[in-house]
N, CA, C and O atoms as a DFTB+ gen file, in Angstrom:
652 C
 N C O
     1  1      14.602      -7.054     -28.390
     2  2      15.715      -6.138     -28.408
     3  2      15.394      -4.911     -29.285
     4  3      15.367      -5.005     -30.512
     5  1      15.155      -3.767     -28.634
     6  2      14.773      -2.552     -29.330
     7  2      13.351      -2.573     -30.005
     8  3      13.107      -1.870     -30.985
     9  1      12.444      -3.397     -29.444
    10  2      11.182      -3.500     -29.993
    11  2      10.122      -3.128     -28.884
    12  3      10.381      -3.321     -27.696
    13  1       9.032      -2.641     -29.262
    14  2       7.987      -2.485     -28.322
    15  2       6.747      -3.234     -28.968
    16  3       6.253      -2.950     -30.059
    17  1       6.352      -4.182     -28.158
    18  2       5.088      -4.907     -28.738
    19  2       3.857      -4.522     -27.918
    20  3       3.674      -4.981     -26.791
    21  1       3.053      -3.704     -28.487
    22  2       1.817      -3.400     -27.891
    23  2       0.880      -4.604     -28.005
    24  3       1.024      -5.404     -28.930
    25  1      -0.100      -4.751     -27.062
    26  2      -1.093      -5.840     -27.186
    27  2      -2.223      -5.534     -26.539
    28  3      -2.098      -5.270     -25.343
    29  1      -3.329      -5.497     -27.024
    30  2      -4.626      -5.117     -26.410
    31  2      -5.215      -6.269     -25.770
    32  3      -5.868      -7.084     -26.422
    33  1      -5.003      -6.391     -24.417
    34  2      -5.339      -7.501     -23.636
    35  2      -5.341      -7.231     -22.244
    36  3      -4.763      -6.206     -21.880
    37  1      -5.899      -7.979     -21.368
    38  2      -5.725      -7.783     -19.916
    39  2      -4.197      -8.070     -19.649
    40  3      -3.441      -8.655     -20.424
    41  1      -3.904      -7.594     -18.511
    42  2      -2.420      -7.788     -18.137
    43  2      -2.201      -9.341     -18.021
    44  3      -1.178      -9.868     -18.459
    45  1      -3.136      -9.997     -17.457
    46  2      -2.883     -11.448     -17.186
    47  2      -2.731     -12.222     -18.407
    48  3      -1.811     -13.031     -18.532
    49  1      -3.643     -11.995     -19.362
    50  2      -3.584     -12.605     -20.702
    51  2      -2.313     -12.216     -21.435
    52  3      -1.762     -13.080     -22.117
    53  1      -1.806     -11.020     -21.361
    54  2      -0.595     -10.509     -22.090
    55  2       0.488     -10.979     -21.398
    56  3       1.429     -11.347     -22.101
    57  1       0.622     -11.074     -20.132
    58  2       1.820     -11.713     -19.407
    59  2       1.916     -13.174     -19.643
    60  3       3.019     -13.702     -19.785
    61  1       0.813     -13.850     -19.692
    62  2       0.898     -15.316     -19.955
    63  2       1.426     -15.493     -21.404
    64  3       2.278     -16.346     -21.654
    65  1       0.899     -14.661     -22.374
    66  2       1.430     -14.857     -23.707
    67  2       2.933     -14.530     -23.889
    68  3       3.665     -15.264     -24.553
    69  1       3.320     -13.528     -23.346
    70  2       4.757     -13.050     -23.540
    71  2       5.586     -14.001     -22.733
    72  3       6.729     -14.213     -23.138
    73  1       5.132     -14.656     -21.550
    74  2       6.055     -15.615     -21.106
    75  2       6.066     -16.864     -21.915
    76  3       7.135     -17.437     -22.126
    77  1       4.959     -17.312     -22.372
    78  2       5.106     -18.408     -23.287
    79  2       5.936     -18.175     -24.552
    80  3       6.741     -19.022     -24.939
    81  1       5.743     -17.080     -25.155
    82  2       6.466     -16.733     -26.314
    83  2       8.173     -16.602     -25.977
    84  3       9.064     -16.992     -26.731
    85  1       8.341     -16.010     -24.767
    86  2       9.828     -15.932     -24.390
    87  2      10.313     -17.343     -23.979
    88  3      11.516     -17.573     -24.101
    89  1       9.571     -18.220     -23.547
    90  2      10.117     -19.490     -23.093
    91  2      10.497     -20.249     -24.413
    92  3      11.470     -21.003     -24.437
    93  1       9.729     -20.037     -25.479
    94  2       9.819     -20.768     -26.675
    95  2      10.857     -20.175     -27.616
    96  3      11.246     -20.693     -28.664
    97  1      11.254     -19.007     -27.092
    98  2      12.408     -18.255     -28.008
    99  2      11.815     -17.515     -29.235
   100  3      12.515     -17.122     -30.168
   101  1      10.483     -17.356     -29.163
   102  2       9.951     -16.593     -30.254
   103  2      10.210     -15.179     -30.151
   104  3      10.516     -14.564     -31.173
   105  1      10.124     -14.580     -29.027
   106  2      10.562     -13.254     -28.765
   107  2      11.423     -13.076     -27.534
   108  3      11.255     -13.861     -26.601
   109  1      12.353     -12.095     -27.443
   110  2      13.128     -12.051     -26.251
   111  2      12.251     -11.645     -25.029
   112  3      11.268     -10.912     -25.139
   113  1      12.657     -12.146     -23.934
   114  2      11.826     -11.745     -22.622
   115  2      11.958     -10.103     -22.501
   116  3      13.014      -9.496     -22.678
   117  1      10.870      -9.585     -22.214
   118  2      10.826      -8.303     -22.022
   119  2      12.026      -7.734     -20.929
   120  3      12.356      -8.404     -19.951
   121  1      12.562      -6.536     -21.213
   122  2      13.506      -6.097     -20.257
   123  2      12.717      -5.094     -19.250
   124  3      13.178      -4.887     -18.127
   125  1      11.501      -4.472     -19.689
   126  2      10.709      -3.712     -18.923
   127  2       9.342      -4.016     -19.013
   128  3       8.820      -4.102     -20.124
   129  1       8.607      -4.214     -17.845
   130  2       7.192      -4.382     -17.762
   131  2       6.516      -3.346     -16.974
   132  3       6.895      -3.156     -15.818
   133  1       5.495      -2.610     -17.504
   134  2       4.723      -1.522     -16.765
   135  2       3.404      -2.122     -16.416
   136  3       2.708      -2.547     -17.339
   137  1       2.981      -2.203     -15.179
   138  2       1.710      -2.640     -14.729
   139  2       0.950      -1.507     -14.229
   140  3       1.332      -0.797     -13.299
   141  1      -0.222      -1.347     -14.921
   142  2      -1.327      -0.535     -14.382
   143  2      -2.324      -1.403     -13.902
   144  3      -3.244      -1.786     -14.625
   145  1      -2.187      -1.766     -12.628
   146  2      -2.749      -2.925     -12.025
   147  2      -4.382      -2.802     -11.863
   148  3      -4.985      -1.731     -11.924
   149  1      -4.964      -4.025     -11.657
   150  2      -6.384      -4.309     -11.543
   151  2      -6.969      -3.571     -10.388
   152  3      -8.149      -3.223     -10.333
   153  1      -6.035      -3.345      -9.429
   154  2      -6.503      -2.739      -8.030
   155  2      -7.308      -3.595      -7.118
   156  3      -7.789      -3.178      -6.065
   157  1      -7.433      -4.804      -7.562
   158  2      -8.069      -5.844      -6.623
   159  2      -7.025      -6.744      -5.852
   160  3      -6.111      -7.342      -6.421
   161  1      -7.244      -6.771      -4.600
   162  2      -6.289      -7.616      -3.786
   163  2      -6.273      -8.967      -4.245
   164  3      -7.357      -9.492      -4.502
   165  1      -5.187      -9.630      -4.393
   166  2      -5.013     -10.918      -4.889
   167  2      -4.828     -10.959      -6.334
   168  3      -3.987     -11.726      -6.803
   169  1      -5.522     -10.220      -7.076
   170  2      -5.417     -10.026      -8.672
   171  2      -4.062      -9.162      -8.848
   172  3      -3.316      -9.391      -9.799
   173  1      -3.780      -8.184      -7.917
   174  2      -2.525      -7.533      -8.112
   175  2      -1.445      -8.494      -7.948
   176  3      -0.545      -8.563      -8.785
   177  1      -1.481      -9.260      -6.888
   178  2      -0.309     -10.208      -6.577
   179  2      -0.004     -11.301      -7.761
   180  3       1.142     -11.641      -8.053
   181  1      -1.128     -11.780      -8.373
   182  2      -1.154     -12.525      -9.537
   183  2      -0.464     -11.793     -10.708
   184  3       0.347     -12.388     -11.418
   185  1      -0.726     -10.748     -10.867
   186  2      -0.044      -9.779     -11.982
   187  2       1.418      -9.614     -11.794
   188  3       2.257      -9.770     -12.682
   189  1       1.669      -9.256     -10.459
   190  2       3.154      -9.229     -10.116
   191  2       3.893     -10.578     -10.480
   192  3       4.952     -10.586     -11.107
   193  1       3.220     -11.772     -10.016
   194  2       3.923     -13.037     -10.080
   195  2       4.103     -13.300     -11.501
   196  3       5.212     -13.710     -11.842
   197  1       3.178     -13.131     -12.417
   198  2       3.361     -13.156     -13.819
   199  2       4.262     -12.374     -14.423
   200  3       5.028     -12.851     -15.259
   201  1       4.290     -11.062     -14.076
   202  2       5.330     -10.025     -14.654
   203  2       6.685     -10.507     -14.249
   204  3       7.600     -10.463     -15.072
   205  1       6.882     -10.962     -13.043
   206  2       8.313     -11.316     -12.671
   207  2       8.665     -12.565     -13.197
   208  3       9.865     -12.770     -13.383
   209  1       7.841     -13.454     -13.478
   210  2       8.177     -14.781     -14.176
   211  2       8.464     -14.379     -15.720
   212  3       9.245     -15.101     -16.340
   213  1       7.934     -13.377     -16.313
   214  2       7.974     -12.933     -17.680
   215  2       9.223     -12.145     -17.942
   216  3       9.919     -12.384     -18.929
   217  1       9.539     -11.137     -17.007
   218  2      10.620     -10.040     -17.296
   219  2      11.930     -10.850     -17.356
   220  3      12.105     -11.883     -16.709
   221  1      12.797     -10.319     -18.153
   222  2      14.144     -10.874     -18.348
   223  2      15.094     -10.671     -16.920
   224  3      14.862      -9.743     -16.145
   225  1      15.998     -11.491     -16.728
   226  2      16.938     -11.196     -15.682
   227  2      17.555      -9.950     -15.880
   228  3      18.050      -9.619     -16.957
   229  1      17.536      -9.154     -14.732
   230  2      18.138      -7.769     -14.842
   231  2      17.120      -6.834     -15.259
   232  3      17.375      -5.632     -15.319
   233  1      15.891      -7.340     -15.577
   234  2      14.801      -6.465     -16.074
   235  2      14.019      -5.681     -14.959
   236  3      14.240      -5.947     -13.778
   237  1      13.139      -4.749     -15.307
   238  2      12.549      -3.877     -14.525
   239  2      11.022      -4.002     -14.566
   240  3      10.423      -3.865     -15.633
   241  1      10.394      -4.258     -13.431
   242  2       8.896      -4.190     -13.321
   243  2       8.561      -2.900     -12.614
   244  3       9.079      -2.632     -11.530
   245  1       7.639      -2.039     -13.254
   246  2       7.146      -1.032     -12.379
   247  2       5.782      -0.701     -12.804
   248  3       5.237      -1.122     -13.824
   249  1       5.258       0.122     -11.895
   250  2       3.770       0.356     -12.213
   251  2       3.279       1.534     -11.253
   252  3       4.110       2.170     -10.604
   253  1       2.090       1.777     -11.185
   254  2       1.466       2.851     -10.447
   255  2       0.515       2.419      -9.453
   256  3       0.229       1.256      -9.170
   257  1      -0.004       3.620      -8.891
   258  2      -1.197       3.436      -7.952
   259  2      -0.840       2.870      -6.588
   260  3      -1.674       2.227      -5.950
   261  1       0.411       3.103      -6.120
   262  2       0.853       2.677      -4.830
   263  2      -0.112       3.167      -3.830
   264  3      -0.627       2.403      -3.014
   265  1      -0.366       4.436      -3.879
   266  2      -1.279       5.135      -2.816
   267  2      -2.755       5.143      -3.105
   268  3      -3.474       5.388      -2.136
   269  1      -3.307       4.932      -4.205
   270  2      -4.643       5.020      -4.588
   271  2      -5.647       3.935      -4.189
   272  3      -5.155       2.817      -4.033
   273  1      -6.678       4.035      -4.037
   274  2      -7.853       3.115      -3.604
   275  2      -7.629       2.705      -2.127
   276  3      -7.181       3.445      -1.251
   277  1      -7.986       1.490      -1.992
   278  2      -8.078       0.973      -0.614
   279  2      -6.822       0.473      -0.142
   280  3      -6.742       0.195       1.055
   281  1      -5.883       0.322      -0.848
   282  2      -4.429      -0.116      -0.487
   283  2      -4.046      -1.534      -0.961
   284  3      -3.015      -2.105      -0.607
   285  1      -4.949      -2.034      -1.774
   286  2      -4.692      -3.503      -2.461
   287  2      -3.450      -3.550      -3.115
   288  3      -2.769      -4.567      -2.987
   289  1      -2.999      -2.496      -3.879
   290  2      -1.820      -2.492      -4.679
   291  2      -0.600      -2.535      -3.700
   292  3       0.350      -3.297      -3.877
   293  1      -0.691      -1.724      -2.729
   294  2       0.405      -1.551      -1.617
   295  2       0.534      -2.888      -0.908
   296  3       1.651      -3.375      -0.736
   297  1      -0.600      -3.517      -0.477
   298  2      -0.586      -4.669       0.287
   299  2       0.020      -5.933      -0.387
   300  3       0.829      -6.701       0.132
   301  1      -0.573      -6.022      -1.772
   302  2      -0.038      -7.127      -2.516
   303  2       1.468      -6.913      -3.081
   304  3       2.134      -7.889      -3.426
   305  1       1.930      -5.709      -3.153
   306  2       3.239      -5.450      -3.535
   307  2       4.128      -5.837      -2.190
   308  3       5.129      -6.530      -2.369
   309  1       3.861      -5.501      -1.136
   310  2       4.565      -5.810       0.091
   311  2       4.655      -7.311       0.350
   312  3       5.694      -7.811       0.780
   313  1       3.468      -8.089       0.065
   314  2       3.578      -9.594       0.017
   315  2       4.483     -10.132      -1.052
   316  3       5.187     -11.117      -0.830
   317  1       4.484      -9.512      -2.203
   318  2       5.310      -9.966      -3.385
   319  2       6.774      -9.800      -2.906
   320  3       7.586     -10.726      -2.915
   321  1       7.045      -8.522      -2.479
   322  2       8.480      -8.293      -2.011
   323  2       8.981      -9.339      -1.018
   324  3      10.039      -9.952      -1.165
   325  1       8.136      -9.494       0.010
   326  2       8.407     -10.513       1.011
   327  2       8.794     -11.930       0.454
   328  3       9.713     -12.579       0.954
   329  1       8.038     -12.379      -0.615
   330  2       8.274     -13.626      -1.087
   331  2       9.337     -13.694      -1.924
   332  3       9.802     -14.823      -2.081
   333  1       9.929     -12.663      -2.592
   334  2      10.864     -12.592      -3.525
   335  2      12.032     -11.708      -3.106
   336  3      12.660     -11.120      -3.986
   337  1      12.337     -11.586      -1.944
   338  2      13.346     -10.617      -1.334
   339  2      14.710     -10.943      -2.009
   340  3      15.405     -10.075      -2.536
   341  1      15.011     -12.146      -1.958
   342  2      16.462     -12.656      -2.508
   343  2      16.629     -12.486      -4.126
   344  3      17.714     -12.697      -4.669
   345  1      15.556     -12.120      -4.793
   346  2      15.592     -11.994      -6.253
   347  2      15.625     -10.418      -6.680
   348  3      15.800     -10.034      -7.836
   349  1      15.440      -9.639      -5.638
   350  2      15.344      -8.079      -5.979
   351  2      16.654      -7.470      -5.850
   352  3      17.448      -7.850      -4.989
   353  1      16.922      -6.502      -6.708
   354  2      18.200      -5.670      -6.761
   355  2      17.972      -4.508      -5.820
   356  3      17.226      -3.572      -6.109
   357  1      18.624      -4.598      -4.716
   358  2      18.563      -3.521      -3.542
   359  2      19.340      -2.329      -3.967
   360  3      19.166      -1.259      -3.384
   361  1      20.230      -2.451      -4.997
   362  2      21.022      -1.243      -5.460
   363  2      20.336      -0.409      -6.471
   364  3      20.845       0.644      -6.857
   365  1      19.146      -0.860      -6.936
   366  2      18.469      -0.275      -8.098
   367  2      18.174       1.230      -7.788
   368  3      18.301       2.074      -8.675
   369  1      17.809       1.533      -6.619
   370  2      17.536       2.954      -6.281
   371  2      18.642       3.911      -6.498
   372  3      18.454       4.987      -7.064
   373  1      19.732       3.551      -6.077
   374  2      21.074       4.354      -6.319
   375  2      21.250       4.394      -7.840
   376  3      21.513       5.508      -8.293
   377  1      21.161       3.467      -8.636
   378  2      21.454       3.483     -10.045
   379  2      20.409       4.327     -10.763
   380  3      20.649       4.847     -11.853
   381  1      19.299       4.446     -10.159
   382  2      18.106       5.227     -10.869
   383  2      18.596       6.746     -11.086
   384  3      18.294       7.415     -12.075
   385  1      19.446       7.219      -9.953
   386  2      19.814       8.558     -10.030
   387  2      20.503       8.992     -11.365
   388  3      20.434      10.137     -11.812
   389  1      21.208       7.908     -11.984
   390  2      21.908       8.320     -13.136
   391  2      20.973       8.698     -14.399
   392  3      21.384       9.368     -15.347
   393  1      19.814       8.241     -14.302
   394  2      18.842       8.543     -15.366
   395  2      17.739       9.704     -14.768
   396  3      16.636       9.933     -15.263
   397  1      18.264      10.298     -13.706
   398  2      17.301      11.545     -13.350
   399  2      16.163      11.099     -12.363
   400  3      15.209      11.867     -12.244
   401  1      16.173      10.088     -11.743
   402  2      14.975       9.630     -10.977
   403  2      15.459       9.376      -9.562
   404  3      16.430       8.661      -9.317
   405  1      14.788       9.952      -8.712
   406  2      15.193       9.779      -7.272
   407  2      14.032       8.914      -6.650
   408  3      12.848       9.251      -6.612
   409  1      14.550       7.789      -6.190
   410  2      13.764       6.709      -5.675
   411  2      14.058       6.623      -4.200
   412  3      15.193       6.769      -3.747
   413  1      12.851       6.349      -3.373
   414  2      12.870       6.103      -1.977
   415  2      12.738       4.545      -1.752
   416  3      11.998       3.910      -2.504
   417  1      13.345       3.988      -0.868
   418  2      13.421       2.679      -0.606
   419  2      12.342       2.404       0.346
   420  3      12.373       2.958       1.445
   421  1      11.261       1.496      -0.004
   422  2      10.164       1.026       0.811
   423  2      10.611      -0.103       1.669
   424  3      10.603      -0.068       2.899
   425  1      10.988      -1.067       0.968
   426  2      11.563      -2.367       1.631
   427  2      12.664      -2.694       0.683
   428  3      12.819      -2.071      -0.367
   429  1      13.431      -3.685       1.067
   430  2      14.434      -4.280       0.312
   431  2      14.128      -4.608      -0.965
   432  3      13.464      -5.624      -1.170
   433  1      14.611      -3.709      -2.145
   434  2      14.360      -4.041      -3.498
   435  2      13.035      -3.467      -3.885
   436  3      12.676      -3.757      -5.027
   437  1      12.352      -2.828      -3.287
   438  2      11.091      -2.023      -3.676
   439  2      11.309      -0.670      -3.433
   440  3      11.709      -0.269      -2.340
   441  1      11.027       0.209      -4.565
   442  2      11.511       1.703      -4.570
   443  2      10.110       2.475      -5.044
   444  3       9.252       1.971      -5.769
   445  1      10.083       3.587      -4.565
   446  2       9.113       4.386      -5.063
   447  2       9.607       5.771      -5.544
   448  3      10.593       6.299      -5.031
   449  1       8.902       6.343      -6.534
   450  2       9.305       7.674      -7.069
   451  2       8.889       8.712      -6.055
   452  3       7.763       8.704      -5.557
   453  1       9.785       9.578      -5.764
   454  2       9.255      10.747      -4.885
   455  2       8.482      11.788      -5.629
   456  3       7.874      12.676      -5.032
   457  1       8.507      11.666      -7.107
   458  2       7.822      12.565      -8.051
   459  2       6.480      12.047      -8.457
   460  3       5.761      12.761      -9.156
   461  1       6.070      10.817      -8.060
   462  2       4.826      10.171      -8.545
   463  2       4.410       9.007      -7.570
   464  3       5.007       8.732      -6.530
   465  1       3.427       8.442      -8.003
   466  2       2.905       7.243      -7.226
   467  2       3.382       5.955      -7.854
   468  3       2.698       4.935      -7.769
   469  1       4.539       5.983      -8.481
   470  2       5.023       4.694      -9.138
   471  2       5.936       3.931      -8.292
   472  3       6.715       4.521      -7.544
   473  1       5.892       2.670      -8.360
   474  2       6.838       1.763      -7.725
   475  2       7.703       1.071      -8.901
   476  3       7.335       0.857     -10.056
   477  1       9.027       0.758      -8.268
   478  2       9.947       0.089      -9.302
   479  2      10.659      -0.989      -8.426
   480  3      10.893      -0.886      -7.222
   481  1      10.977      -2.098      -9.284
   482  2      11.761      -3.282      -8.841
   483  2      12.545      -3.651      -9.965
   484  3      12.113      -3.592     -11.116
   485  1      13.851      -4.087      -9.617
   486  2      14.613      -4.618     -10.661
   487  2      15.130      -6.108     -10.179
   488  3      15.649      -6.340      -9.087
   489  1      14.887      -7.040     -11.193
   490  2      15.258      -8.475     -11.042
   491  2      16.808      -8.613     -11.117
   492  3      17.479      -8.078     -11.999
   493  1      17.282      -9.329     -10.177
   494  2      18.691      -9.686     -10.364
   495  2      19.037     -10.534     -11.504
   496  3      18.180     -11.219     -12.064
   497  1      20.394     -10.511     -11.908
   498  2      20.686     -11.327     -13.101
   499  2      20.544     -12.761     -12.670
   500  3      20.477     -13.098     -11.488
   501  1      20.495     -13.700     -13.829
   502  2      20.501     -15.087     -13.569
   503  2      21.495     -15.691     -12.669
   504  3      22.622     -15.220     -12.818
   505  1      21.378     -16.628     -11.757
   506  2      22.330     -16.940     -11.028
   507  2      22.724     -16.270      -9.699
   508  3      23.415     -16.798      -8.827
   509  1      22.194     -15.041      -9.662
   510  2      22.427     -14.241      -8.517
   511  2      21.284     -14.100      -7.622
   512  3      20.165     -13.761      -8.009
   513  1      21.624     -14.395      -6.297
   514  2      20.540     -14.431      -5.257
   515  2      21.077     -13.933      -3.970
   516  3      22.003     -14.492      -3.380
   517  1      20.414     -12.764      -3.510
   518  2      20.849     -12.215      -2.217
   519  2      20.303     -12.965      -1.135
   520  3      19.218     -13.541      -1.218
   521  1      21.022     -12.973      -0.131
   522  2      20.319     -13.699       1.203
   523  2      19.003     -13.058       1.503
   524  3      18.821     -11.854       1.320
   525  1      18.073     -13.877       1.970
   526  2      16.704     -13.109       2.285
   527  2      16.918     -12.372       3.661
   528  3      17.292     -12.933       4.691
   529  1      16.647     -11.135       3.537
   530  2      16.833     -10.309       4.621
   531  2      15.509     -10.418       5.558
   532  3      14.484     -10.924       5.102
   533  1      15.574      -9.931       6.857
   534  2      14.411      -9.869       7.716
   535  2      13.399      -9.000       7.004
   536  3      13.882      -8.088       6.334
   537  1      12.103      -9.114       7.026
   538  2      11.152      -8.288       6.496
   539  2      11.030      -7.052       7.293
   540  3      11.032      -7.156       8.520
   541  1      10.915      -5.792       6.688
   542  2      10.739      -4.568       7.221
   543  2       9.226      -4.454       7.579
   544  3       8.344      -4.956       6.882
   545  1       9.013      -3.793       8.655
   546  2       7.650      -3.522       9.049
   547  2       7.089      -2.254       8.692
   548  3       5.886      -2.052       8.857
   549  1       7.954      -1.262       8.153
   550  2       7.516       0.112       7.850
   551  2       8.464       0.525       6.723
   552  3       9.339      -0.238       6.313
   553  1       8.267       1.750       6.237
   554  2       9.079       2.391       5.082
   555  2      10.528       2.429       5.899
   556  3      10.723       2.583       7.105
   557  1      11.468       2.234       4.820
   558  2      12.912       2.458       5.225
   559  2      13.353       3.568       4.342
   560  3      13.686       3.395       3.169
   561  1      13.341       4.798       4.994
   562  2      13.712       5.968       4.165
   563  2      15.130       5.963       3.831
   564  3      15.943       6.047       4.751
   565  1      15.515       5.877       2.650
   566  2      16.679       5.562       2.010
   567  2      17.105       6.481       0.885
   568  3      16.250       7.174       0.333
   569  1      18.368       6.533       0.511
   570  2      18.630       7.029      -0.741
   571  2      19.730       8.028      -0.772
   572  3      19.795       8.900       0.094
   573  1      20.626       7.934      -1.768
   574  2      21.547       8.980      -1.907
   575  2      20.856      10.419      -1.927
   576  3      19.904      10.658      -2.670
   577  1      21.384      11.323      -1.089
   578  2      20.810      12.778      -1.394
   579  2      19.566      12.795      -0.227
   580  3      19.254      13.918       0.167
   581  1      18.902      11.746       0.299
   582  2      17.888      11.811       1.204
   583  2      18.291      11.387       2.474
   584  3      18.838      10.310       2.712
   585  1      17.951      12.426       3.443
   586  2      18.316      12.110       4.842
   587  2      17.083      12.377       5.583
   588  3      16.031      12.504       4.957
   589  1      17.118      12.486       7.017
   590  2      15.944      12.602       7.782
   591  2      15.222      13.959       7.382
   592  3      14.016      14.050       7.613
   593  1      15.858      14.954       6.830
   594  2      15.132      16.149       6.375
   595  2      14.544      16.201       5.116
   596  3      13.693      17.040       4.819
   597  1      14.989      15.277       4.305
   598  2      14.358      15.179       2.916
   599  2      13.737      13.943       2.518
   600  3      13.399      13.785       1.345
   601  1      13.542      12.980       3.460
   602  2      12.858      11.618       3.097
   603  2      11.411      11.658       3.019
   604  3      10.753      12.683       2.841
   605  1      10.927      10.423       3.170
   606  2       9.585      10.222       3.313
   607  2       9.036      10.718       4.581
   608  3       9.803      11.047       5.486
   609  1       7.658      10.799       4.719
   610  2       7.104      11.324       5.997
   611  2       7.205      10.328       7.160
   612  3       7.235       9.106       7.019
   613  1       7.250      10.941       8.239
   614  2       7.431      10.172       9.508
   615  2       6.075       9.291       9.676
   616  3       6.034       8.298      10.403
   617  1       5.062       9.729       8.984
   618  2       3.681       8.898       9.126
   619  2       3.999       7.470       8.403
   620  3       3.165       6.567       8.480
   621  1       5.065       7.311       7.792
   622  2       5.379       6.040       6.942
   623  2       6.432       5.272       7.841
   624  3       6.672       4.078       7.661
   625  1       7.018       5.999       8.775
   626  2       8.242       5.233       9.311
   627  2       9.119       6.145      10.076
   628  3       9.078       7.359       9.880
   629  1       9.916       5.598      10.944
   630  2      10.907       6.420      11.670
   631  2      11.882       6.871      10.717
   632  3      12.130       6.211       9.708
   633  1      12.585       8.224      11.047
   634  2      13.536       8.708      10.268
   635  2      13.153       9.530       9.025
   636  3      13.967       9.985       8.221
   637  1      11.809       9.665       8.963
   638  2      11.425      10.438       7.866
   639  2      11.227      11.903       8.078
   640  3      11.461      12.342       9.204
   641  1      10.811      12.743       7.103
   642  2      10.738      14.156       7.182
   643  2       9.409      14.329       8.137
   644  3       8.381      13.749       7.788
   645  1       9.416      15.050       9.233
   646  2       8.344      15.262      10.065
   647  2       7.207      16.119       9.497
   648  3       6.116      16.203      10.060
   649  1       7.520      16.770       8.321
   650  2       6.521      17.672       7.787
   651  2       5.652      16.961       6.841
   652  3       4.735      17.558       6.277
């Protein structure tokens, strides 16, 4: 609560440590976890699973490199979102506008910043679970203030900005 605990370690080692310390009550579970991923398919998914296990209910996991490299980050994020759809806060994108961030909805509970290559997810509070929705097969251009003229590119899905 109100503390930043820097740790010089790989994300996997750091996440396992903070999960163990949180389970034992030594430190509170983090409210925010930022991942600058390994960019290796499978390892990204492992990092996401560990971060999700570690972050506090209602907490945010975010990171970068959605569009960089060979797509390993993107593919593993989509796998993660499909597996955890009922635990993701699908209203998070709208609430981000209050702190000056405009987020586009990629799939239920997964959002991207229109100003960067960062992804964002918020864990639902304990005891809250949304029904698992059908998995989307493409981008779902979404958001307060974004419509067909100001959304993501049609290259990523129907309803986006054709430019």
